[in-house]
């Protein structure tokens, strides 16, 4: 049992990573990663929502009529997303402005529906919660990596703090404006997937 | 119990909807006050940005706003004041939004920066993907721009979004003339190669032609609305000056 929980937790971080292996949730990964802070908040928001929607669906899985199970899942996810979006507006207003529509669009994030259908409907609450948490985390890590690279190369800052010293700019270094465009996020995610396949993914075979 | 019977499904969905509705209503109403504070503070920061007061913490912003803004007001297109705000500037014009603006109820903020009177007026328009808006601070002479701040809902990051993100671009508006000799707005945003009269034309954001056109139209339309107000202010100041002259 202990081992099973452990593999439920570690799989989405590596072999079954929602972004790298299942290639889910790419849309929002492109949109919110131009800076580190929104990427962090988005990762956190998705983690909270996947964890709790998995938990709730798993708790009520035996009562859900099969014919309307997708509707039930959507209602649970939509309710959680609305709550998270309201909380963000109340406590981190500037971030909620920056994430704008993408918080609402978490509802359509394939990772959520995927985990609910594939895991929470068949498993007990605790493993489901861990699975949701780990999948959100696996998604969040990629967002943070891409967000950090894009902010560092695109603006020379991390979380808004100047990282590159003035002397680097004086030597003729320029911030790479392309990094702030969504197209670069796609390329960066491609690079991350490439590195992952080349060095970490082999072990499973 | 048959979980696939129609009765069960209908009962199940009804209960689910009611539970979720109550939950969301509760969350929404309990977080509303905190959200309203944030929205108001954000608006104050934008107005301060137009007055070239930027990068303050939340608390400093609120303090500065109370210090700098003498009062807010609501005027109509004829320049007549229809609602007078109190000190602190958050009771009249401050409560208006873009719908009021389109309906002809215009907000004005009377401010004092370093002992000089400034007017801040909001303008609203359309960018490439959605609404854009701005706050423009106008000097005492009612004809030159003291500072400008623009914001948007969903312009392209790195291109159209520069109207908000680039302080350097907003600074280009400083000192520009708003009204021409005939009293009509002359302030415009144009492609760098087409700028002829530097006193009233601003270089567009590179790569964001449509957003820049949106800003240009917004300024033209907005200052046409405020024309009567500023014309009235000038004649008033002139009258005051004349009066002062007689006393001396």
Short mmCIF file of C-alpha atoms in Angstrom, two decimals:
data_model
loop_
_atom_site.label_atom_id
_atom_site.label_comp_id
_atom_site.label_asym_id
_atom_site.label_seq_id
_atom_site.Cartn_x
_atom_site.Cartn_y
_atom_site.Cartn_z
CA UNK A 1 0.00 0.00 0.00
CA UNK A 2 2.79 2.39 0.97
CA UNK A 3 4.56 1.58 -2.28
CA UNK A 4 1.47 2.14 -4.33
CA UNK A 5 0.97 5.63 -2.87
CA UNK A 6 4.62 6.37 -3.53
CA UNK A 7 4.37 5.41 -7.18
CA UNK A 8 1.09 7.34 -7.51
CA UNK A 9 3.01 10.35 -6.27
CA UNK A 10 6.22 9.97 -8.28
CA UNK A 11 4.82 8.81 -11.63
CA UNK A 12 3.27 12.16 -12.65
CA UNK A 13 6.52 13.92 -11.77
CA UNK A 14 8.53 11.89 -14.26
CA UNK A 15 7.30 8.92 -16.36
CA UNK A 16 3.70 10.07 -16.55
CA UNK A 17 4.29 13.82 -16.41
CA UNK A 18 1.11 15.47 -17.72
CA UNK A 19 2.98 18.06 -19.78
CA UNK A 20 6.10 16.16 -20.85
CA UNK A 21 4.71 12.72 -21.54
CA UNK A 22 0.95 13.05 -21.91
CA UNK A 23 1.36 16.53 -23.49
CA UNK A 24 -1.70 17.92 -21.72
CA UNK A 25 -2.32 21.47 -20.54
CA UNK A 26 0.00 23.00 -23.12
CA UNK A 27 -2.30 25.91 -23.90
CA UNK A 28 -2.07 27.49 -20.47
CA UNK A 29 1.61 26.55 -20.24
CA UNK A 30 2.25 28.82 -23.22
CA UNK A 31 0.10 31.65 -22.00
CA UNK A 32 1.17 32.25 -18.41
CA UNK A 33 4.89 31.51 -18.48
CA UNK A 34 6.30 34.80 -19.74
CA UNK A 35 7.24 35.57 -16.13
CA UNK A 36 7.97 33.40 -13.12
CA UNK A 37 5.37 34.77 -10.70
CA UNK A 38 2.22 34.04 -12.73
CA UNK A 39 3.72 30.63 -13.63
CA UNK A 40 4.16 29.84 -9.93
CA UNK A 41 0.66 30.98 -9.04
CA UNK A 42 -0.85 29.09 -11.96
CA UNK A 43 1.03 25.92 -10.97
CA UNK A 44 -0.18 26.32 -7.41
CA UNK A 45 -3.77 26.99 -8.49
CA UNK A 46 -3.86 23.93 -10.76
CA UNK A 47 -2.29 21.77 -8.02
CA UNK A 48 -4.92 22.82 -5.50
CA UNK A 49 -7.73 22.31 -7.98
CA UNK A 50 -6.58 18.89 -9.27
CA UNK A 51 -5.97 17.65 -5.71
CA UNK A 52 -9.33 18.71 -4.35
CA UNK A 53 -11.42 17.87 -7.40
CA UNK A 54 -9.86 14.38 -7.36
CA UNK A 55 -10.62 14.09 -3.65
CA UNK A 56 -14.22 15.23 -3.98
CA UNK A 57 -14.97 13.11 -7.04
CA UNK A 58 -13.39 10.09 -5.36
CA UNK A 59 -15.53 10.64 -2.24
CA UNK A 60 -18.75 10.74 -4.25
CA UNK A 61 -17.68 8.28 -6.97
CA UNK A 62 -20.05 5.55 -5.83
CA UNK A 63 -23.08 7.84 -5.89
CA UNK A 64 -22.43 9.47 -9.27
CA UNK A 65 -24.81 8.19 -11.98
CA UNK A 66 -22.60 6.98 -14.84
CA UNK A 67 -24.67 8.72 -17.48
CA UNK A 68 -24.03 12.22 -16.08
CA UNK A 69 -20.59 11.62 -14.57
CA UNK A 70 -18.86 14.12 -16.91
CA UNK A 71 -21.40 16.78 -15.95
CA UNK A 72 -20.81 16.09 -12.27
CA UNK A 73 -17.04 16.28 -12.76
CA UNK A 74 -17.36 19.57 -14.61
CA UNK A 75 -19.55 21.08 -11.91
CA UNK A 76 -17.04 20.13 -9.20
CA UNK A 77 -14.11 21.51 -11.20
CA UNK A 78 -15.98 24.68 -12.16
CA UNK A 79 -16.96 25.34 -8.55
CA UNK A 80 -13.37 24.89 -7.36
CA UNK A 81 -11.99 27.10 -10.14
CA UNK A 82 -14.48 29.84 -9.30
CA UNK A 83 -13.50 29.69 -5.63
CA UNK A 84 -9.77 29.84 -6.44
CA UNK A 85 -10.28 32.73 -8.84
CA UNK A 86 -12.26 34.65 -6.20
CA UNK A 87 -9.57 34.01 -3.58
CA UNK A 88 -6.86 35.24 -5.97
CA UNK A 89 -8.84 38.41 -6.67
CA UNK A 90 -9.22 39.05 -2.98
CA UNK A 91 -5.65 38.38 -1.85
CA UNK A 92 -3.23 38.65 -4.81
CA UNK A 93 -5.03 41.09 -7.08
CA UNK A 94 -2.12 41.93 -9.38
CA UNK A 95 -1.46 38.26 -10.11
CA UNK A 96 -5.14 37.63 -10.80
CA UNK A 97 -5.09 40.51 -13.30
CA UNK A 98 -2.04 39.00 -14.97
CA UNK A 99 -3.52 35.49 -15.16
CA UNK A 100 -6.78 37.07 -16.41
CA UNK A 101 -8.82 34.51 -18.31
CA UNK A 102 -6.42 31.62 -17.76
CA UNK A 103 -7.66 30.93 -14.24
CA UNK A 104 -11.16 30.48 -15.61
CA UNK A 105 -9.75 28.31 -18.36
CA UNK A 106 -8.34 25.84 -15.81
CA UNK A 107 -11.82 24.30 -16.15
CA UNK A 108 -10.93 23.21 -19.65
CA UNK A 109 -7.44 21.98 -18.68
CA UNK A 110 -7.28 18.42 -19.96
CA UNK A 111 -5.17 17.32 -16.98
CA UNK A 112 -8.15 17.80 -14.68
CA UNK A 113 -10.73 15.87 -16.65
CA UNK A 114 -8.12 13.27 -17.50
CA UNK A 115 -7.26 12.56 -13.87
CA UNK A 116 -10.90 12.59 -12.77
CA UNK A 117 -11.94 10.09 -15.42
CA UNK A 118 -8.84 7.91 -15.30
CA UNK A 119 -8.08 7.88 -11.58
CA UNK A 120 -10.55 9.45 -9.17
CA UNK A 121 -13.57 7.54 -10.51
CA UNK A 122 -11.89 4.20 -9.70
CA UNK A 123 -9.76 4.89 -6.63
CA UNK A 124 -10.13 5.64 -2.94
CA UNK A 125 -10.02 9.27 -1.72
CA UNK A 126 -6.46 9.31 -0.33
CA UNK A 127 -4.66 7.90 -3.41
CA UNK A 128 -6.85 10.16 -5.58
CA UNK A 129 -5.85 13.20 -3.60
CA UNK A 130 -2.16 12.27 -3.92
CA UNK A 131 -2.58 11.61 -7.64
CA UNK A 132 -4.23 14.99 -8.21
CA UNK A 133 -1.62 16.77 -6.12
CA UNK A 134 1.28 15.08 -7.94
CA UNK A 135 -0.18 15.78 -11.38
CA UNK A 136 -0.68 19.44 -10.52
CA UNK A 137 2.88 19.50 -9.21
CA UNK A 138 4.23 17.84 -12.35
CA UNK A 139 2.47 20.49 -14.42
CA UNK A 140 3.61 23.29 -12.12
CA UNK A 141 7.28 22.27 -12.25
CA UNK A 142 7.36 22.56 -16.04
CA UNK A 143 5.61 25.92 -15.86
CA UNK A 144 8.13 27.20 -13.34
CA UNK A 145 11.12 25.97 -15.39
CA UNK A 146 9.80 27.56 -18.59
CA UNK A 147 8.72 30.73 -16.74
CA UNK A 148 12.14 31.12 -15.11
CA UNK A 149 14.05 30.74 -18.38
CA UNK A 150 11.73 33.12 -20.23
CA UNK A 151 11.83 35.81 -17.56
CA UNK A 152 15.60 35.55 -17.12
CA UNK A 153 16.43 35.74 -20.82
CA UNK A 154 13.53 37.97 -21.82
CA UNK A 155 13.75 40.56 -19.06
CA UNK A 156 16.90 39.83 -17.10
CA UNK A 157 14.87 39.42 -13.91
CA UNK A 158 13.46 36.64 -11.73
CA UNK A 159 10.23 37.28 -9.81
CA UNK A 160 10.74 40.93 -10.75
CA UNK A 161 14.21 41.23 -9.14
CA UNK A 162 17.15 42.24 -11.33
CA UNK A 163 19.39 39.19 -11.70
CA UNK A 164 21.80 40.23 -14.43
CA UNK A 165 24.26 42.85 -13.19
CA UNK A 166 24.51 46.20 -14.98
CA UNK A 167 28.01 45.34 -16.21
CA UNK A 168 26.61 42.57 -18.43
CA UNK A 169 24.39 45.10 -20.20
CA UNK A 170 27.30 47.51 -20.51
CA UNK A 171 29.22 44.82 -22.37
CA UNK A 172 26.50 44.92 -25.01
CA UNK A 173 24.13 42.20 -23.79
CA UNK A 174 20.47 42.74 -24.72
CA UNK A 175 17.32 41.17 -23.33
CA UNK A 176 15.84 38.72 -25.82
CA UNK A 177 12.41 40.11 -26.66
CA UNK A 178 11.35 36.92 -28.44
CA UNK A 179 11.46 35.13 -25.09
CA UNK A 180 8.43 37.09 -23.92
CA UNK A 181 6.38 35.87 -26.89
CA UNK A 182 4.23 32.71 -26.63
CA UNK A 183 6.10 31.12 -29.56
CA UNK A 184 9.24 30.83 -27.44
CA UNK A 185 7.28 29.01 -24.75
CA UNK A 186 6.37 26.35 -27.29
CA UNK A 187 10.01 25.97 -28.32
CA UNK A 188 11.18 25.88 -24.69
CA UNK A 189 8.63 23.22 -23.79
CA UNK A 190 9.88 21.27 -26.79
CA UNK A 191 13.43 21.57 -25.49
CA UNK A 192 12.37 20.47 -22.00
CA UNK A 193 10.55 17.45 -23.47
CA UNK A 194 13.66 16.64 -25.52
CA UNK A 195 15.97 16.78 -22.50
CA UNK A 196 13.50 14.73 -20.49
CA UNK A 197 13.22 12.03 -23.18
CA UNK A 198 16.98 11.94 -23.65
CA UNK A 199 18.06 11.63 -20.03
CA UNK A 200 15.20 10.61 -17.74
CA UNK A 201 12.58 8.80 -19.75
CA UNK A 202 14.78 5.86 -20.85
CA UNK A 203 14.67 4.09 -17.50
CA UNK A 204 11.09 2.97 -18.01
CA UNK A 205 11.88 0.88 -21.11
CA UNK B 1 -31.24 1.75 -5.61
CA UNK B 2 -30.94 1.98 -9.39
CA UNK B 3 -28.33 4.65 -10.02
CA UNK B 4 -29.22 4.89 -13.68
CA UNK B 5 -32.93 5.57 -13.26
CA UNK B 6 -34.15 8.96 -14.44
CA UNK B 7 -35.52 9.84 -11.02
CA UNK B 8 -32.15 9.25 -9.39
CA UNK B 9 -30.30 11.29 -12.02
CA UNK B 10 -32.68 14.22 -11.78
CA UNK B 11 -32.68 14.21 -7.98
CA UNK B 12 -28.90 13.90 -7.94
CA UNK B 13 -28.34 16.83 -10.27
CA UNK B 14 -30.84 19.03 -8.42
CA UNK B 15 -29.17 18.45 -5.08
CA UNK B 16 -25.72 18.98 -6.59
CA UNK B 17 -26.72 22.28 -8.19
CA UNK B 18 -28.30 23.63 -5.02
CA UNK B 19 -25.29 22.68 -2.86
CA UNK B 20 -22.80 24.21 -5.31
CA UNK B 21 -24.90 27.35 -5.76
CA UNK B 22 -25.02 27.98 -2.00
CA UNK B 23 -21.30 27.32 -1.66
CA UNK B 24 -20.37 29.76 -4.43
CA UNK B 25 -22.78 32.42 -3.20
CA UNK B 26 -21.24 32.16 0.25
CA UNK B 27 -17.65 32.38 -1.03
CA UNK B 28 -18.46 35.26 -3.35
CA UNK B 29 -20.22 37.36 -0.72
CA UNK B 30 -17.59 36.75 1.95
CA UNK B 31 -14.70 37.74 -0.34
CA UNK B 32 -16.46 40.72 -1.96
CA UNK B 33 -15.24 43.41 0.48
CA UNK B 34 -11.58 42.38 0.10
CA UNK B 35 -11.95 42.36 -3.71
CA UNK B 36 -13.56 45.79 -3.79
CA UNK B 37 -10.67 47.22 -1.78
CA UNK B 38 -8.22 45.76 -4.31
CA UNK B 39 -10.11 47.06 -7.32
CA UNK B 40 -10.31 50.57 -5.84
CA UNK B 41 -6.62 50.52 -4.89
CA UNK B 42 -5.69 49.38 -8.39
CA UNK B 43 -7.64 52.28 -9.87
CA UNK B 44 -5.88 54.71 -7.54
CA UNK B 45 -2.51 53.34 -8.63
CA UNK B 46 -3.45 53.88 -12.28
CA UNK B 47 -4.49 57.47 -11.60
CA UNK B 48 -1.23 58.08 -9.71
CA UNK B 49 0.71 56.55 -12.62
CA UNK B 50 -0.83 59.17 -14.92
CA UNK B 51 0.60 61.78 -12.54
CA UNK B 52 4.01 60.09 -12.90
CA UNK B 53 3.86 58.70 -9.37
CA UNK B 54 4.75 55.03 -9.76
CA UNK B 55 6.18 51.96 -8.04
CA UNK B 56 4.65 52.59 -4.65
CA UNK B 57 3.55 49.94 -2.18
CA UNK B 58 -0.17 49.49 -1.59
CA UNK B 59 -0.18 51.59 1.53
CA UNK B 60 1.94 54.37 0.07
CA UNK B 61 -0.35 54.49 -2.96
CA UNK B 62 -3.43 55.00 -0.81
CA UNK B 63 -1.66 57.73 1.20
CA UNK B 64 -0.31 59.49 -1.89
CA UNK B 65 -3.71 59.36 -3.56
CA UNK B 66 -5.39 61.03 -0.61
CA UNK B 67 -2.65 63.66 -0.60
CA UNK B 68 -2.47 64.42 -4.31
CA UNK B 69 -6.09 64.19 -5.43
CA UNK B 70 -8.05 67.19 -4.14
CA UNK B 71 -11.46 66.00 -5.26
CA UNK B 72 -13.20 64.07 -8.02
CA UNK B 73 -16.25 65.14 -9.98
CA UNK B 74 -18.70 63.98 -12.61
CA UNK B 75 -19.30 66.27 -15.57
CA UNK B 76 -21.45 65.99 -18.68
CA UNK B 77 -20.41 66.65 -22.28
CA UNK B 78 -21.21 70.37 -21.87
CA UNK B 79 -18.54 70.61 -19.19
CA UNK B 80 -21.17 71.16 -16.47
CA UNK B 81 -20.50 69.50 -13.15
CA UNK B 82 -23.35 67.12 -12.32
CA UNK B 83 -21.89 65.52 -9.21
CA UNK B 84 -19.34 66.94 -6.88
CA UNK B 85 -17.04 64.59 -5.02
CA UNK B 86 -15.62 65.17 -1.59
CA UNK B 87 -12.03 65.45 -0.49
CA UNK B 88 -9.96 62.34 -1.06
CA UNK B 89 -11.48 61.83 -4.50
CA UNK B 90 -13.32 58.56 -4.20
CA UNK B 91 -16.99 59.47 -4.00
CA UNK B 92 -18.12 60.80 -7.41
CA UNK B 93 -16.06 60.38 -10.59
CA UNK B 94 -14.14 57.54 -8.96
CA UNK B 95 -17.23 55.33 -8.99
CA UNK B 96 -17.86 55.66 -12.72
CA UNK B 97 -16.91 53.02 -15.29
CA UNK B 98 -16.59 52.74 -19.06
CA UNK B 99 -20.36 52.38 -19.53
CA UNK B 100 -20.94 55.72 -17.78
CA UNK B 101 -18.24 57.22 -19.98
CA UNK B 102 -20.02 56.08 -23.12
CA UNK B 103 -23.30 57.41 -21.75
CA UNK B 104 -21.74 60.86 -21.43
CA UNK B 105 -21.04 60.92 -17.69
CA UNK B 106 -17.38 61.87 -17.47
CA UNK B 107 -15.06 61.65 -14.49
CA UNK B 108 -12.53 64.34 -13.62
CA UNK B 109 -9.98 64.31 -10.84
CA UNK B 110 -8.67 67.65 -9.63
CA UNK B 111 -5.16 67.13 -8.32
CA UNK B 112 -2.27 69.14 -6.96
CA UNK B 113 1.28 67.96 -7.60
CA UNK B 114 4.17 70.05 -6.24
CA UNK B 115 1.84 73.01 -5.75
CA UNK B 116 0.57 72.95 -9.35
CA UNK B 117 -2.98 72.06 -10.35
CA UNK B 118 -3.44 69.08 -12.65
CA UNK B 119 -6.53 67.45 -14.11
CA UNK B 120 -6.69 63.70 -14.56
CA UNK B 121 -9.27 62.37 -16.98
CA UNK B 122 -10.02 58.74 -17.87
CA UNK B 123 -10.39 57.68 -21.51
CA UNK B 124 -11.79 54.39 -22.82
CA UNK B 125 -11.49 52.78 -26.24
CA UNK B 126 -10.94 49.57 -28.15
CA UNK B 127 -7.57 47.98 -28.89
CA UNK B 128 -6.93 45.06 -31.20
CA UNK B 129 -8.35 42.29 -28.99
CA UNK B 130 -10.44 44.06 -26.44
CA UNK B 131 -11.04 47.16 -24.36
CA UNK B 132 -8.20 49.56 -23.61
CA UNK B 133 -8.27 52.56 -21.31
CA UNK B 134 -6.04 55.23 -19.95
CA UNK B 135 -5.69 58.06 -17.49
CA UNK B 136 -4.29 61.30 -18.80
CA UNK B 137 -2.98 64.06 -16.54
CA UNK B 138 -3.36 67.51 -18.04
CA UNK B 139 -1.41 70.58 -16.98
CA UNK B 140 -2.91 73.76 -15.54
CA UNK B 141 -2.91 75.36 -19.01
CA UNK B 142 -5.56 72.75 -20.01
CA UNK B 143 -3.70 72.04 -23.22
CA UNK B 144 -0.54 70.04 -22.52
CA UNK B 145 -0.18 66.54 -21.16
CA UNK B 146 1.57 66.15 -17.84
CA UNK B 147 1.59 62.36 -17.83
CA UNK B 148 -0.23 59.38 -19.28
CA UNK B 149 -1.02 55.84 -18.23
CA UNK B 150 -2.59 53.20 -20.45
CA UNK B 151 -3.92 49.76 -19.69
CA UNK B 152 -5.61 46.96 -21.60
CA UNK B 153 -7.55 43.77 -21.13
CA UNK B 154 -5.94 41.40 -23.61
CA UNK B 155 -3.50 43.00 -26.04
CA UNK B 156 -0.64 40.82 -27.32
CA UNK B 157 2.16 40.46 -24.77
CA UNK B 158 5.33 42.18 -25.95
CA UNK B 159 3.50 44.12 -28.69
CA UNK B 160 0.17 45.77 -27.95
CA UNK B 161 0.69 45.17 -24.23
CA UNK B 162 3.60 47.63 -24.39
CA UNK B 163 1.05 50.45 -24.04
CA UNK B 164 0.78 49.32 -20.43
CA UNK B 165 4.20 47.79 -19.78
CA UNK B 166 6.46 50.38 -21.39
CA UNK B 167 6.86 53.38 -19.13
CA UNK B 168 9.16 54.86 -21.77
CA UNK B 169 6.33 54.84 -24.30
CA UNK B 170 3.88 56.44 -21.88
CA UNK B 171 6.48 59.10 -21.17
CA UNK B 172 6.46 60.08 -24.86
CA UNK B 173 3.12 61.76 -24.20
CA UNK B 174 4.55 64.21 -21.68
CA UNK B 175 4.40 67.80 -22.90
CA UNK B 176 2.33 67.02 -26.01
CA UNK B 177 -0.34 69.53 -27.07
CA UNK B 178 -3.92 68.28 -26.86
CA UNK B 179 -6.06 70.91 -28.64
CA UNK B 180 -5.27 72.75 -31.85
CA UNK B 181 -6.00 76.40 -32.66
CA UNK B 182 -9.60 75.55 -33.64
CA UNK B 183 -10.18 73.94 -30.25
CA UNK B 184 -10.40 70.38 -31.66
CA UNK B 185 -8.15 67.59 -30.34
CA UNK B 186 -4.92 67.26 -32.32
CA UNK B 187 -3.16 64.67 -30.14
CA UNK B 188 -2.50 61.53 -32.20
CA UNK B 189 -0.45 58.34 -32.27
CA UNK B 190 1.22 57.73 -35.65
CA UNK B 191 3.82 55.50 -37.25
CA UNK B 192 7.26 56.90 -36.55
CA UNK B 193 7.83 57.64 -40.25
CA UNK B 194 4.58 59.59 -40.51
CA UNK B 195 5.08 61.82 -37.50
CA UNK B 196 5.29 65.39 -38.79
CA UNK B 197 4.35 67.62 -35.90
CA UNK B 198 6.25 66.44 -32.83
CA UNK B 199 4.33 68.80 -30.56
CA UNK B 200 1.15 66.73 -30.78
CA UNK B 201 2.01 63.41 -32.47
CA UNK B 202 3.44 60.39 -30.70
CA UNK B 203 5.36 57.46 -32.25
CA UNK B 204 3.28 54.28 -32.35
CA UNK B 205 4.40 51.12 -30.58
CA UNK B 206 6.50 49.12 -33.05
CA UNK B 207 4.70 46.00 -34.22
CA UNK B 208 1.42 47.03 -32.64
CA UNK B 209 -0.17 49.20 -35.31
CA UNK B 210 -3.77 48.33 -34.53
CA UNK B 211 -3.42 48.83 -30.78
CA UNK B 212 -1.71 52.17 -31.46
CA UNK B 213 -4.54 53.22 -33.76
CA UNK B 214 -6.89 52.26 -30.92
CA UNK B 215 -5.00 54.52 -28.52
CA UNK B 216 -5.05 57.34 -31.07
CA UNK B 217 -8.81 57.05 -31.64
CA UNK B 218 -9.39 56.79 -27.91
CA UNK B 219 -7.50 60.04 -27.27
CA UNK B 220 -9.23 61.87 -30.14
CA UNK B 221 -12.66 60.75 -29.03
CA UNK B 222 -11.93 61.25 -25.33
CA UNK B 223 -10.54 64.75 -25.58
CA UNK B 224 -13.44 65.73 -27.86
CA UNK B 225 -15.72 64.75 -24.96
CA UNK B 226 -13.68 66.81 -22.51
CA UNK B 227 -13.36 69.78 -24.91
CA UNK B 228 -16.00 71.90 -23.19
CA UNK B 229 -14.55 71.20 -19.75
CA UNK B 230 -11.07 72.34 -20.66
CA UNK B 231 -12.32 75.29 -22.76
CA UNK B 232 -14.38 76.36 -19.75
CA UNK B 233 -11.43 75.97 -17.40
CA UNK B 234 -9.21 78.19 -19.57
CA UNK B 235 -11.75 81.01 -19.77
CA UNK B 236 -12.24 80.70 -16.00
CA UNK B 237 -8.53 80.98 -15.28
CA UNK B 238 -8.28 83.91 -17.68
CA UNK B 239 -11.19 85.57 -15.93
CA UNK B 240 -9.52 84.98 -12.58
CA UNK B 241 -6.26 86.40 -13.91
CA UNK B 242 -8.08 89.46 -15.22
CA UNK B 243 -9.81 89.87 -11.86
CA UNK B 244 -6.49 89.64 -10.04
CA UNK B 245 -5.08 92.24 -12.41
CA UNK B 246 -7.83 94.70 -11.56
CA UNK B 247 -7.28 94.29 -7.86
CA UNK B 248 -3.64 95.09 -8.25
#
